[in-house]
Short mmCIF file of C-alpha atoms and ligand atoms in Angstrom, two decimals:
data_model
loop_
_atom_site.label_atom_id
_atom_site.label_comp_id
_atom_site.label_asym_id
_atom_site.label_seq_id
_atom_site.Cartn_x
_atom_site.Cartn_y
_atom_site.Cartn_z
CA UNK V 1076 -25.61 19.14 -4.87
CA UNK V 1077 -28.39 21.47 -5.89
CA UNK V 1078 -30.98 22.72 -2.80
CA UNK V 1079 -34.26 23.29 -3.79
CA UNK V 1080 -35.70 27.05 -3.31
CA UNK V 1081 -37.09 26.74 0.28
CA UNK V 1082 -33.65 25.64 1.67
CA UNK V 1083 -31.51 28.09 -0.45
CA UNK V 1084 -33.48 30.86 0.35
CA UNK V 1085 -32.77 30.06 4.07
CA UNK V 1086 -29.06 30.47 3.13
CA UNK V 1087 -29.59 34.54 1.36
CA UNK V 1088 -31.09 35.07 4.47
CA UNK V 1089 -28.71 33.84 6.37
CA UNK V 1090 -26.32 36.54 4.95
CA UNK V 1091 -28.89 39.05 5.77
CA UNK V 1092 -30.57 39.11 1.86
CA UNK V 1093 -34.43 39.58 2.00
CA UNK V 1094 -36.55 37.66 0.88
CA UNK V 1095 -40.30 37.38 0.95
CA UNK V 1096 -41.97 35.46 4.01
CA UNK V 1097 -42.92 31.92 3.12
CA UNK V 1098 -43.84 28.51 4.41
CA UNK V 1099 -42.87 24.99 2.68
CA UNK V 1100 -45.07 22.49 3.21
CA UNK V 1101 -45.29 19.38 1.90
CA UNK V 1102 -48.95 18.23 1.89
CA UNK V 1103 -51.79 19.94 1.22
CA UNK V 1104 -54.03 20.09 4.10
CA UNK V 1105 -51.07 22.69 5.45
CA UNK V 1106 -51.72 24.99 2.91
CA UNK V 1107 -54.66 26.62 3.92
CA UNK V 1108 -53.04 27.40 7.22
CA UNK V 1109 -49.91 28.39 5.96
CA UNK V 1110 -51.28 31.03 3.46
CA UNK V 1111 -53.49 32.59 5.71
CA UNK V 1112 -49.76 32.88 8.37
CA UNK V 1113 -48.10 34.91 5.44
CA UNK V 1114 -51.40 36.61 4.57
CA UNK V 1115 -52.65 37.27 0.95
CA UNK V 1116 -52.34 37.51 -1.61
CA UNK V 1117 -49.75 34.56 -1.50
CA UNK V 1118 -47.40 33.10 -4.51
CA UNK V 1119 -47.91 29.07 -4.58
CA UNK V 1120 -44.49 27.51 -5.98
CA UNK V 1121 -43.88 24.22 -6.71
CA UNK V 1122 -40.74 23.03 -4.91
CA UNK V 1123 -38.36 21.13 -7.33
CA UNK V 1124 -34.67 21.23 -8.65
CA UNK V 1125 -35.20 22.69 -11.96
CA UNK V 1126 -36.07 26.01 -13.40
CA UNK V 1127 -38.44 27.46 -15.32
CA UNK V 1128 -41.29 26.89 -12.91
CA UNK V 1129 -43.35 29.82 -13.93
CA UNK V 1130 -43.40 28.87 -17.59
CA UNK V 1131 -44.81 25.30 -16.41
CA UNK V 1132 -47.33 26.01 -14.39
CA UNK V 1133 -45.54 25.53 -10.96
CA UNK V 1134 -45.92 29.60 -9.96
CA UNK V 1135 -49.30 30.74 -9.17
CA UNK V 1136 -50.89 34.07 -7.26
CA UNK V 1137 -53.49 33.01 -5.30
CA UNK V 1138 -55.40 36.30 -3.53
CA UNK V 1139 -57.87 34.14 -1.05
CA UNK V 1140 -57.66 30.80 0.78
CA UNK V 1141 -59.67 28.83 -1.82
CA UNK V 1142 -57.42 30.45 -4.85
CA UNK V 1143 -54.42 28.80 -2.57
CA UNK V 1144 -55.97 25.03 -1.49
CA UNK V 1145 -56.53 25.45 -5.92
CA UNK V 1146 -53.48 26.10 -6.78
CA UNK V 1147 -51.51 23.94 -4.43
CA UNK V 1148 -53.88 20.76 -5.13
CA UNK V 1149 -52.67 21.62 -9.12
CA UNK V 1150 -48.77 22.19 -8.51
CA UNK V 1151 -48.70 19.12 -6.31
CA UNK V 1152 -48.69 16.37 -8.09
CA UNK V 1153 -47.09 18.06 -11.24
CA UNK V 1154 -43.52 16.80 -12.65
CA UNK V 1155 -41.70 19.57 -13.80
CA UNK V 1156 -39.21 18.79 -16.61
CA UNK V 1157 -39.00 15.20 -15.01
CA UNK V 1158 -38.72 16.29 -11.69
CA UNK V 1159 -41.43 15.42 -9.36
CA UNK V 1160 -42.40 18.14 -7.58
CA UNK V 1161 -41.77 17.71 -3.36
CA UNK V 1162 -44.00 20.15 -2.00
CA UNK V 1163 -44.73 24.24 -2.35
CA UNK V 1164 -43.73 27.06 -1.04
CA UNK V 1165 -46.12 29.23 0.20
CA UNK V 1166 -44.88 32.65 -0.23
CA UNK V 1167 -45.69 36.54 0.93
CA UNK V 1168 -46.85 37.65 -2.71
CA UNK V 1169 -44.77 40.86 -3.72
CA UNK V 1170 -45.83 44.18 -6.05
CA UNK V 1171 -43.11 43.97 -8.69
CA UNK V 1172 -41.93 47.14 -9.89
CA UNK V 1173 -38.75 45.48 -11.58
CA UNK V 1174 -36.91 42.32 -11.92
CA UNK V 1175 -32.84 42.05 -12.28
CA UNK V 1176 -30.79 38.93 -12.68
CA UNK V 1177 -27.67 38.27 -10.66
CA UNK V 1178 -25.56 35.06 -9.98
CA UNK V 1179 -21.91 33.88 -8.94
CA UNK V 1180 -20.47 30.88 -9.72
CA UNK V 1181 -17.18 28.90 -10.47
CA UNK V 1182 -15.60 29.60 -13.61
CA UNK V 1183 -13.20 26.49 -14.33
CA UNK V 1184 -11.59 28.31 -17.39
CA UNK V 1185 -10.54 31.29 -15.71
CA UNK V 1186 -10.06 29.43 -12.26
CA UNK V 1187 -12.25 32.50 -10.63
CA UNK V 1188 -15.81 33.28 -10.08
CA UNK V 1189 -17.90 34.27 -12.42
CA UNK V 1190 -20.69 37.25 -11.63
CA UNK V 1191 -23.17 37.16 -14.40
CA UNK V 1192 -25.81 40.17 -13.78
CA UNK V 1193 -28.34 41.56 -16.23
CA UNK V 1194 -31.38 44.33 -15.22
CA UNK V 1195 -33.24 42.60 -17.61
CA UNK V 1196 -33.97 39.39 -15.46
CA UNK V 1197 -37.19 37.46 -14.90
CA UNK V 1198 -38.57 34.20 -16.61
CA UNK V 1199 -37.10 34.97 -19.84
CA UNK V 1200 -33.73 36.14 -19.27
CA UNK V 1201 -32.52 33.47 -21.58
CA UNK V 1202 -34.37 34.72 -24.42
CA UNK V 1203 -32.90 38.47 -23.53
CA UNK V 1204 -29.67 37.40 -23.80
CA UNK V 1205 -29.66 35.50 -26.77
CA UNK V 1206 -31.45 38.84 -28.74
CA UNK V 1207 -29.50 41.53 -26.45
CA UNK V 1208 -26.26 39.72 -25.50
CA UNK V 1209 -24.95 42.85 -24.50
CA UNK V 1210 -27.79 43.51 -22.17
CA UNK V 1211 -25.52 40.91 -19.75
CA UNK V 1212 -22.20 41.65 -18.01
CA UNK V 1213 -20.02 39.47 -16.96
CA UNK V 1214 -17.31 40.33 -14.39
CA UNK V 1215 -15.28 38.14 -12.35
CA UNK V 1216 -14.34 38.11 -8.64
CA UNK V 1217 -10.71 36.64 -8.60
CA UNK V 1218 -9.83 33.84 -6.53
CA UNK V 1219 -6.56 35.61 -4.44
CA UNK V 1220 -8.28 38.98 -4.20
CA UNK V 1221 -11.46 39.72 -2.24
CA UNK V 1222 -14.35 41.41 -2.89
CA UNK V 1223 -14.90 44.37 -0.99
CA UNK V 1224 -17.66 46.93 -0.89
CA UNK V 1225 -16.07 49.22 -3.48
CA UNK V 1226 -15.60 46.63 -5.68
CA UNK V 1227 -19.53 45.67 -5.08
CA UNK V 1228 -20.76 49.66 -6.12
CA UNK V 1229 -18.56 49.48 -9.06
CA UNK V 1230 -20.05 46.39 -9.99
CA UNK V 1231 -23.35 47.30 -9.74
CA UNK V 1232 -23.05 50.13 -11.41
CA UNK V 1233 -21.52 48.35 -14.61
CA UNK V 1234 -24.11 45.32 -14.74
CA UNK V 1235 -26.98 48.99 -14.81
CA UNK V 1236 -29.04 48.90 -11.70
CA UNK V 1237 -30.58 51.76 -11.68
CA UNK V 1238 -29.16 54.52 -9.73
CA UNK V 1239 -31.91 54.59 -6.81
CA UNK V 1240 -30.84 50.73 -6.63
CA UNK V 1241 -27.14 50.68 -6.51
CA UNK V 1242 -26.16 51.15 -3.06
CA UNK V 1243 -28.54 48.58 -2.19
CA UNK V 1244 -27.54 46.34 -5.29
CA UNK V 1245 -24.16 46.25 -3.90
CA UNK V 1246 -25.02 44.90 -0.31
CA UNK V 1247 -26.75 42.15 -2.29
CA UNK V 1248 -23.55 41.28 -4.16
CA UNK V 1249 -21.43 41.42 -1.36
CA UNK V 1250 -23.75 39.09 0.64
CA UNK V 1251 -24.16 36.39 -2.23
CA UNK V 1252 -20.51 36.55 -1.90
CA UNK V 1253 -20.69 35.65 1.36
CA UNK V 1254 -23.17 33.18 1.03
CA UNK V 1255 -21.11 32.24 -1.89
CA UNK V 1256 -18.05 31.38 0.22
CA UNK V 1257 -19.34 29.96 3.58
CA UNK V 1258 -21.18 27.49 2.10
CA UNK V 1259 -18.55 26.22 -0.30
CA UNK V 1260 -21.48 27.02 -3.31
CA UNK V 1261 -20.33 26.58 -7.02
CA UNK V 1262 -23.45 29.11 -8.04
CA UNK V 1263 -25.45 31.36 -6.14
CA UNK V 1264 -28.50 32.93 -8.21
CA UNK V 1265 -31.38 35.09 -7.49
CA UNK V 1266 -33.55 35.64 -10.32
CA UNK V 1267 -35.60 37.48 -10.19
CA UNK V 1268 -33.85 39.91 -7.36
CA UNK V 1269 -36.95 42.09 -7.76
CA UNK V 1270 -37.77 45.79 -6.93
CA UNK V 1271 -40.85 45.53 -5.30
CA UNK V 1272 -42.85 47.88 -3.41
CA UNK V 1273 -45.66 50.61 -4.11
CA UNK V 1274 -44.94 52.44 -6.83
CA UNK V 1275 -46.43 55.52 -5.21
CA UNK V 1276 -44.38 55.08 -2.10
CA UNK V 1277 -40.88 55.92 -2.75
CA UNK V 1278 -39.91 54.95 0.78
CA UNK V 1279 -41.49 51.51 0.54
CA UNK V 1280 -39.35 50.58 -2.84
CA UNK V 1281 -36.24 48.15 -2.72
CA UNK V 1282 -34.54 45.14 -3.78
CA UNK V 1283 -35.97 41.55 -2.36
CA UNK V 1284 -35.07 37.80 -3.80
CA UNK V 1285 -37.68 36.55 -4.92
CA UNK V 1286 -36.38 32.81 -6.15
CA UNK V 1287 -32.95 31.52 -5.24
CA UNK V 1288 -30.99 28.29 -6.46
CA UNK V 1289 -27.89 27.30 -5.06
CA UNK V 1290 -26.13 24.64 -5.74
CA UNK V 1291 -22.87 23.09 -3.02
CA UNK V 1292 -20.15 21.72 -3.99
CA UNK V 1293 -20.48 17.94 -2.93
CA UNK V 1294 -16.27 17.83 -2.35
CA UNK V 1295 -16.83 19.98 0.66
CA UNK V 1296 -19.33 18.33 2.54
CA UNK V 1297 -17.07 17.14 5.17
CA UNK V 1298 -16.97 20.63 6.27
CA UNK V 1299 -20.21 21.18 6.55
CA UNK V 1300 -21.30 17.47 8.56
CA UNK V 1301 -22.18 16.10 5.18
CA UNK V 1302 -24.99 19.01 4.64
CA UNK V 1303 -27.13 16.38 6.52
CA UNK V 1304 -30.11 19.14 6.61
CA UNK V 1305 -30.34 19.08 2.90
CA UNK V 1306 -30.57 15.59 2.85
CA UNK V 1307 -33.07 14.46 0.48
CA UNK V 1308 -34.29 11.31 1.82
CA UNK V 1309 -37.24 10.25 -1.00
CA UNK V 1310 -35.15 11.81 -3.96
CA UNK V 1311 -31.95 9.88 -3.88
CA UNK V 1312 -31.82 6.64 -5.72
CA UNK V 1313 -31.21 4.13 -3.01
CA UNK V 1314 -28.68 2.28 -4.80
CA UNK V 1315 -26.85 5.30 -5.01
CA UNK V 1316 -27.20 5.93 -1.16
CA UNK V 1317 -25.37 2.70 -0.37
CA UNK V 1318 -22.48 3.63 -2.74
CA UNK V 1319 -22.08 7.04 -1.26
CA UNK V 1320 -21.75 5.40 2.09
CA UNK V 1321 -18.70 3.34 1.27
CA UNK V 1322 -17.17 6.43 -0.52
CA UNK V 1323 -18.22 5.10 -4.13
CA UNK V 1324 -18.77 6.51 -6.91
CA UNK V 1325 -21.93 4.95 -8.76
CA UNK V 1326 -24.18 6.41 -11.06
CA UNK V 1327 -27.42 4.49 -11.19
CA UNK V 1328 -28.22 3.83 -14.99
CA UNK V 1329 -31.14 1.16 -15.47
CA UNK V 1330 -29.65 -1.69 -17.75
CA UNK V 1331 -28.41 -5.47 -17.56
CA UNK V 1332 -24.82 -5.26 -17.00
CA UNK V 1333 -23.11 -3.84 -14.20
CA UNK V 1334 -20.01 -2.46 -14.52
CA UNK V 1335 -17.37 -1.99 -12.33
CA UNK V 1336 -14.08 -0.33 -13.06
CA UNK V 1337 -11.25 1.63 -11.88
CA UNK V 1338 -10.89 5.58 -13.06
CA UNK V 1339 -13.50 7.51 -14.49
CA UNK V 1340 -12.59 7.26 -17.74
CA UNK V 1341 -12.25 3.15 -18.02
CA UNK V 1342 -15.67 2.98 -16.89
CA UNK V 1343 -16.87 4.83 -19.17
CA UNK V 1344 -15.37 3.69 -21.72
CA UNK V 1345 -16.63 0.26 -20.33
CA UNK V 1346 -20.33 2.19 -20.73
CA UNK V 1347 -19.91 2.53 -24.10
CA UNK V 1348 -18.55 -1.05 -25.04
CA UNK V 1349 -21.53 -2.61 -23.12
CA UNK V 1350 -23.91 -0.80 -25.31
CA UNK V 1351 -21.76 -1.29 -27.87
CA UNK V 1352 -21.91 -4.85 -27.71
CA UNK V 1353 -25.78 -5.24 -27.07
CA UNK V 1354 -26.52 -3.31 -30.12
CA UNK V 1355 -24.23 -5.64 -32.40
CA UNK V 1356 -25.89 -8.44 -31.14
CA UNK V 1357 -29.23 -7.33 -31.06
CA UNK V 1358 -30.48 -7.50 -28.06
CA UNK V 1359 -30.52 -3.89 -26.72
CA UNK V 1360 -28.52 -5.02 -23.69
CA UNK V 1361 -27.42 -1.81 -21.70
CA UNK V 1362 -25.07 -0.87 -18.79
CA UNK V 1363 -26.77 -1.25 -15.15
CA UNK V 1364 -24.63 1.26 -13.63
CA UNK V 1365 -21.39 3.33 -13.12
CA UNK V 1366 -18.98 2.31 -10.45
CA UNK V 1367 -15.47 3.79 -10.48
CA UNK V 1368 -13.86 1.96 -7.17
CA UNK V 1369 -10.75 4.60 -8.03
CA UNK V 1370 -7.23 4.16 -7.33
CA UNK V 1371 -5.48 2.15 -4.68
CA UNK V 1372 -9.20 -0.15 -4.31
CA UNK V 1373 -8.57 -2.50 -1.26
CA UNK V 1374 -10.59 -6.22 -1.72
CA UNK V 1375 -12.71 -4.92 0.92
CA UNK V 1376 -13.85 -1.97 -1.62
CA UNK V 1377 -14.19 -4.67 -4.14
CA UNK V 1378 -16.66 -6.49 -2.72
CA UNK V 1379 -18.46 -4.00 -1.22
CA UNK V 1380 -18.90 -2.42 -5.12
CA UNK V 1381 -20.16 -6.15 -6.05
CA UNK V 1382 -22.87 -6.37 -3.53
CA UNK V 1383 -24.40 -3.09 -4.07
CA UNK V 1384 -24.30 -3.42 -8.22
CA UNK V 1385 -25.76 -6.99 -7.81
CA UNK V 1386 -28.37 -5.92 -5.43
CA UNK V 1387 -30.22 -4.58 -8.21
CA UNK V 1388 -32.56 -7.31 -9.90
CA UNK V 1389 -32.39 -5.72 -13.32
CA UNK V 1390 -28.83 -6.74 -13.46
CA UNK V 1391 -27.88 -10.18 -15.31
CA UNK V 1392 -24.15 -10.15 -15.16
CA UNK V 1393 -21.11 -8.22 -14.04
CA UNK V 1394 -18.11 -6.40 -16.05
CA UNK V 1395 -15.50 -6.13 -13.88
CA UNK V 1396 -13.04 -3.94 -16.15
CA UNK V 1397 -9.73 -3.21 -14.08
CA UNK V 1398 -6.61 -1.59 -15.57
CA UNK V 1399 -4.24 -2.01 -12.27
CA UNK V 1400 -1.92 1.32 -11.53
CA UNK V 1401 -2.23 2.24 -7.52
CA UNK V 1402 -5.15 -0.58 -7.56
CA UNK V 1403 -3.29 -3.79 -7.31
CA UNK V 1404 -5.44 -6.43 -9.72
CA UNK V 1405 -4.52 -8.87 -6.83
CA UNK V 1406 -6.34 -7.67 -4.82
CA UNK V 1407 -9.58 -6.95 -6.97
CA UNK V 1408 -9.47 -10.63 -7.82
CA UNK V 1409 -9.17 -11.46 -3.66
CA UNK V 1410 -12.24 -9.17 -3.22
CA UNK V 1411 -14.25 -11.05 -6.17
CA UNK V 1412 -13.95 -14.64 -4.47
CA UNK V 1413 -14.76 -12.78 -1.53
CA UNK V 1414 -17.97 -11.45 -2.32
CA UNK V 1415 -18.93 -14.30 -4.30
CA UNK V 1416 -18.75 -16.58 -0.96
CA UNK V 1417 -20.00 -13.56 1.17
CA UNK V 1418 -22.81 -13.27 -1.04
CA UNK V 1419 -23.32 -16.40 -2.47
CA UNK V 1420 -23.09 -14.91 -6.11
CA UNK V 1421 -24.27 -17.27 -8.59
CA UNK V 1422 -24.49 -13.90 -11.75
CA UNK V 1423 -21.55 -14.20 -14.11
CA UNK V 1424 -18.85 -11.95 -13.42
CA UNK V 1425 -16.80 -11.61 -16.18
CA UNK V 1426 -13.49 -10.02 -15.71
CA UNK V 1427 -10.35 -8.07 -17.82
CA UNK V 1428 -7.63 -7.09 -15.71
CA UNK V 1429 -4.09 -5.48 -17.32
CA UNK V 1430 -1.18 -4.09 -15.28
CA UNK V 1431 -0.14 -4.13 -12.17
CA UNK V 1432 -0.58 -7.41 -10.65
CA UNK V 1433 -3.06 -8.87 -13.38
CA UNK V 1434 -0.89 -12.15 -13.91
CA UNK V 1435 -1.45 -12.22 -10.38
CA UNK V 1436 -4.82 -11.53 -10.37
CA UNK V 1437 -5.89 -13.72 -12.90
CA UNK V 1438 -3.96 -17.02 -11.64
CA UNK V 1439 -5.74 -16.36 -8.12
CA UNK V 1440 -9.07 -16.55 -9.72
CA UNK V 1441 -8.23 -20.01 -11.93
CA UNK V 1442 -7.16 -21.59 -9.18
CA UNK V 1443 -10.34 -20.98 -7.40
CA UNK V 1444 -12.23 -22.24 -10.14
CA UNK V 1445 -15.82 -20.59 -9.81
CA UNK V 1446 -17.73 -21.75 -12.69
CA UNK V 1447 -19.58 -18.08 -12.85
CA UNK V 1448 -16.47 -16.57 -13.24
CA UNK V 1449 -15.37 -15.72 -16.92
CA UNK V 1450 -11.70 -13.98 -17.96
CA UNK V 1451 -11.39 -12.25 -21.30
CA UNK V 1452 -8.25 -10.45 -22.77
CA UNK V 1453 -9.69 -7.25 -23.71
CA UNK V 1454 -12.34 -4.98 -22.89
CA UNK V 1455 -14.35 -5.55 -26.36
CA UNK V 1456 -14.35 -9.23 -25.52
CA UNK V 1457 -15.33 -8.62 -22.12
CA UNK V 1458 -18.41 -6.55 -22.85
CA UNK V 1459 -19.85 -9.01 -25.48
CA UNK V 1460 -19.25 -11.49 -23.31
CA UNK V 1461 -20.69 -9.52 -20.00
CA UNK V 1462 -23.34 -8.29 -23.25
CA UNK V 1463 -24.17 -12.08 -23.97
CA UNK V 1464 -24.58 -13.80 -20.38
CA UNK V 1465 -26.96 -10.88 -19.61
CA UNK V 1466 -28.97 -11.34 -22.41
CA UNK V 1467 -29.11 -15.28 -21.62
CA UNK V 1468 -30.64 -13.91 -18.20
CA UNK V 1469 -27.50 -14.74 -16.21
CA UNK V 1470 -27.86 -18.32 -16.42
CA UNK V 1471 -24.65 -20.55 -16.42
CA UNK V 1472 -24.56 -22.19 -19.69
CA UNK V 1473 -21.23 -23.42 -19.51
P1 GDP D 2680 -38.95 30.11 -11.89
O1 GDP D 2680 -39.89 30.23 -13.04
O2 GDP D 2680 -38.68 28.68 -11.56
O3 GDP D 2680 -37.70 30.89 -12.08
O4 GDP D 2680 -39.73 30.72 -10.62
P2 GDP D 2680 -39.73 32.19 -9.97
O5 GDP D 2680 -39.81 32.04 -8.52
O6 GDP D 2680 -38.59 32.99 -10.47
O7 GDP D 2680 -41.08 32.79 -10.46
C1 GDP D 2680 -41.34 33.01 -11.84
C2 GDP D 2680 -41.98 34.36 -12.05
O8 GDP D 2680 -43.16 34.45 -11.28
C3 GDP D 2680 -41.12 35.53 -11.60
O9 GDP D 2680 -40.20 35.95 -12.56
C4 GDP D 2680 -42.18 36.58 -11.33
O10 GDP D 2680 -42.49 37.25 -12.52
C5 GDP D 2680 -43.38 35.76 -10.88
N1 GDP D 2680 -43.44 35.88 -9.42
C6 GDP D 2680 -42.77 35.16 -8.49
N2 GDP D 2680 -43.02 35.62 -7.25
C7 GDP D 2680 -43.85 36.67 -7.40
C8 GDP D 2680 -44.47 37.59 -6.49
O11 GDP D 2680 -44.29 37.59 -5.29
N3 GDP D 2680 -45.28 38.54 -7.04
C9 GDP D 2680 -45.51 38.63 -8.38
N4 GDP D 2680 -46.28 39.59 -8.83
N5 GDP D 2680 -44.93 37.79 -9.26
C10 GDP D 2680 -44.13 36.82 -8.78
MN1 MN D 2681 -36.67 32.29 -11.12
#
């Protein structure tokens, strides 16, 4: 789950990392009020979770309260790179003397964490690591091992802070490392982590973070009472909502068919034979959604998955794709009739089951004898045929 800037700034601080003063608000009769709070000049950032702000538009110094009410009434109702943009931050503008880069993150390969640092940060630290690839270090914080302040000046020193900034540098590192851990985060970035301050005044110079993104790892949000701050009410897809209630997995996808399979990778492959199927025949048919019900699916889990992928209108007819291992095909077929009475389902469902139970499975829906409910041998079949029905508009032919 990524945060957007206003909340994962909260969490630097947190740790103790500064950051400028600021104010997120969402609508912009606040603004006004809330820039002259921080005081100018301000920095008017468009809240949304995606980067490259700046280069679009969504960053803007504004040095009076007119300059602010005009920037904020632009960023507003911008979409960023798709994303719509939820509000702004209304943030102490800072005198940059110099911007570094710094994140942590999970490295899968190496089963660590990753610390990728550069002094060369700001909005085009891409760009200065594709033509200066050595400008960027990369050092790792191992998994078993901590990372201690030692480690921290010995880092900084390698990614080149400059001297004055070191011991300061480190403090920063050791914090995101703390921020890193507590809040089960797979990254932690600050770019820029700026040295701002008068450049006369060598007193007033140090190290602030100036934008932060931080993204959680979703598997841990049982510790953390489901994160239920960061909850993003008018972003998630309400479809997806429902499924994340019953512990589903469903990826919202816009099409005809839904499908509904067990295992990642059977649904999936489901995806593809949908599309497949409506591009052989022509009619552009697509897959509604993803729904893996997993292993060891009970018929209550079964019909719970039906209801919420036939809630959408868009969807003609149903896959049902099940290869039974742990997830007894049995019981898939008892939580099909079920829904279909619960419900009142009059959609085609059309169904492929294989191992464990499918003879089963398959005898329990024939004798029930539901006209909307077809049975095909393989997956191809049962995608053309899902394909077809869907195209038809989900009416009953036969
Ligand atoms: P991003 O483009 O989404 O990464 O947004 P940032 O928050 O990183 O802002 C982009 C750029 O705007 C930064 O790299 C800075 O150069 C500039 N910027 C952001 N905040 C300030 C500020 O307080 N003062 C000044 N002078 N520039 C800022
Ligand atoms: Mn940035």
């Amino acid at each position: 789950m990524d945060l957007y800037e206003y909340q994962a700034r909260d969490l630097l601080e947190e740790q103790g990392i500064e950051t400028p003063k600021a104010i997120f608000v969402r609508n912009i009769q606040d603004v006004a009020q809330a820039a002259e709070t921080i005081g100018f000049p301000v920095v008017i950032k468009a809240q949304v979770k995606i980067g490259h702000r700046g280069q679009a538009g969504g960053v803007k110094i504004a040095h009076n309260r007119d300059e602010a009410v005009q920037a904020a009434q632009q960023i507003l109702p911008m979409t960023i790179h798709g994303h719509k943009v939820r509000g702004v931050l209304v943030a102490e503008a800072k005198n940059i003397l110099h911007e570094y880069y710094v994140s942590i993150s999970v490295d899968r390969t190496s089963r660590d964490f990753d610390v990728l640092a550069t002094a060369n940060g700001g909005t085009e630290v891409e760009e200065i690591a594709r033509e200066h690839p050595e400008s960027v270090k990369r050092l790792h914080i191992s998994a078993l091992d901590d990372f201690d302040l030692d480690a921290a000046m010995e880092m900084a020193r390698s990614i080149g802070f400059y001297h004055a900034d070191e011991a300061q540098a480190a403090q920063i590192l050791l914090r995101m490392w703390e921020c890193f851990k507590h809040n089960d985060a797979t990254l932690v970035e600050i770019n820029p982590l700026a040295k701002v301050g008068d450049p006369d005044d060598e007193a007033s110079k140090h190290l602030c973070a100036l934008d932060a993104k931080i993204s959680l790892d979703g598997n841990a949000a049982f510790r953390h009472d489901g994160w239920a701050q960061f909850d993003d009410a008018d972003e998630a897809d309400p479809y997806e909502r429902r499924a994340q209630e019953h512990g589903l997995h469903y990826v919202h996808l816009n099409g005809q068919v839904g499908v509904i399979g067990n295992g990642a990778g059977l649904v999936m492959s489901s995806l593809d034979a949908v599309s497949f199927a409506g591009q052989e025949q022509g009619t552009g048919v697509q897959p509604a959604n993803f729904l893996d019900i997993g292993g060891g699916a009970s018929a209550q889990t079964m019909c719970a998955s039906l209801e919420i992928v036939l809630s959408d209108p868009q969807v003609h007819a149903v896959l049902i794709n099940v290869y039974g291992g742990i997830t007894s095909c049995e019981q898939v077929a008892l939580g099909i009739l079920e829904a279909i009475d619960e419900l009142n389902v009059t959609k085609p469902l059309v169904v492929r089951f294989d191992g464990n139970a499918a003879t089963e499975g398959l005898r329990i829906l024939a004798q029930a004898q539901r006209p909307n409910i077809h049975v095909e041998q393989t997956m191809e079949l049962a995608a053309a045929e899902a394909a077809r029905l869907a195209a038809d508009g989900g009416e009953e032919t036969k």
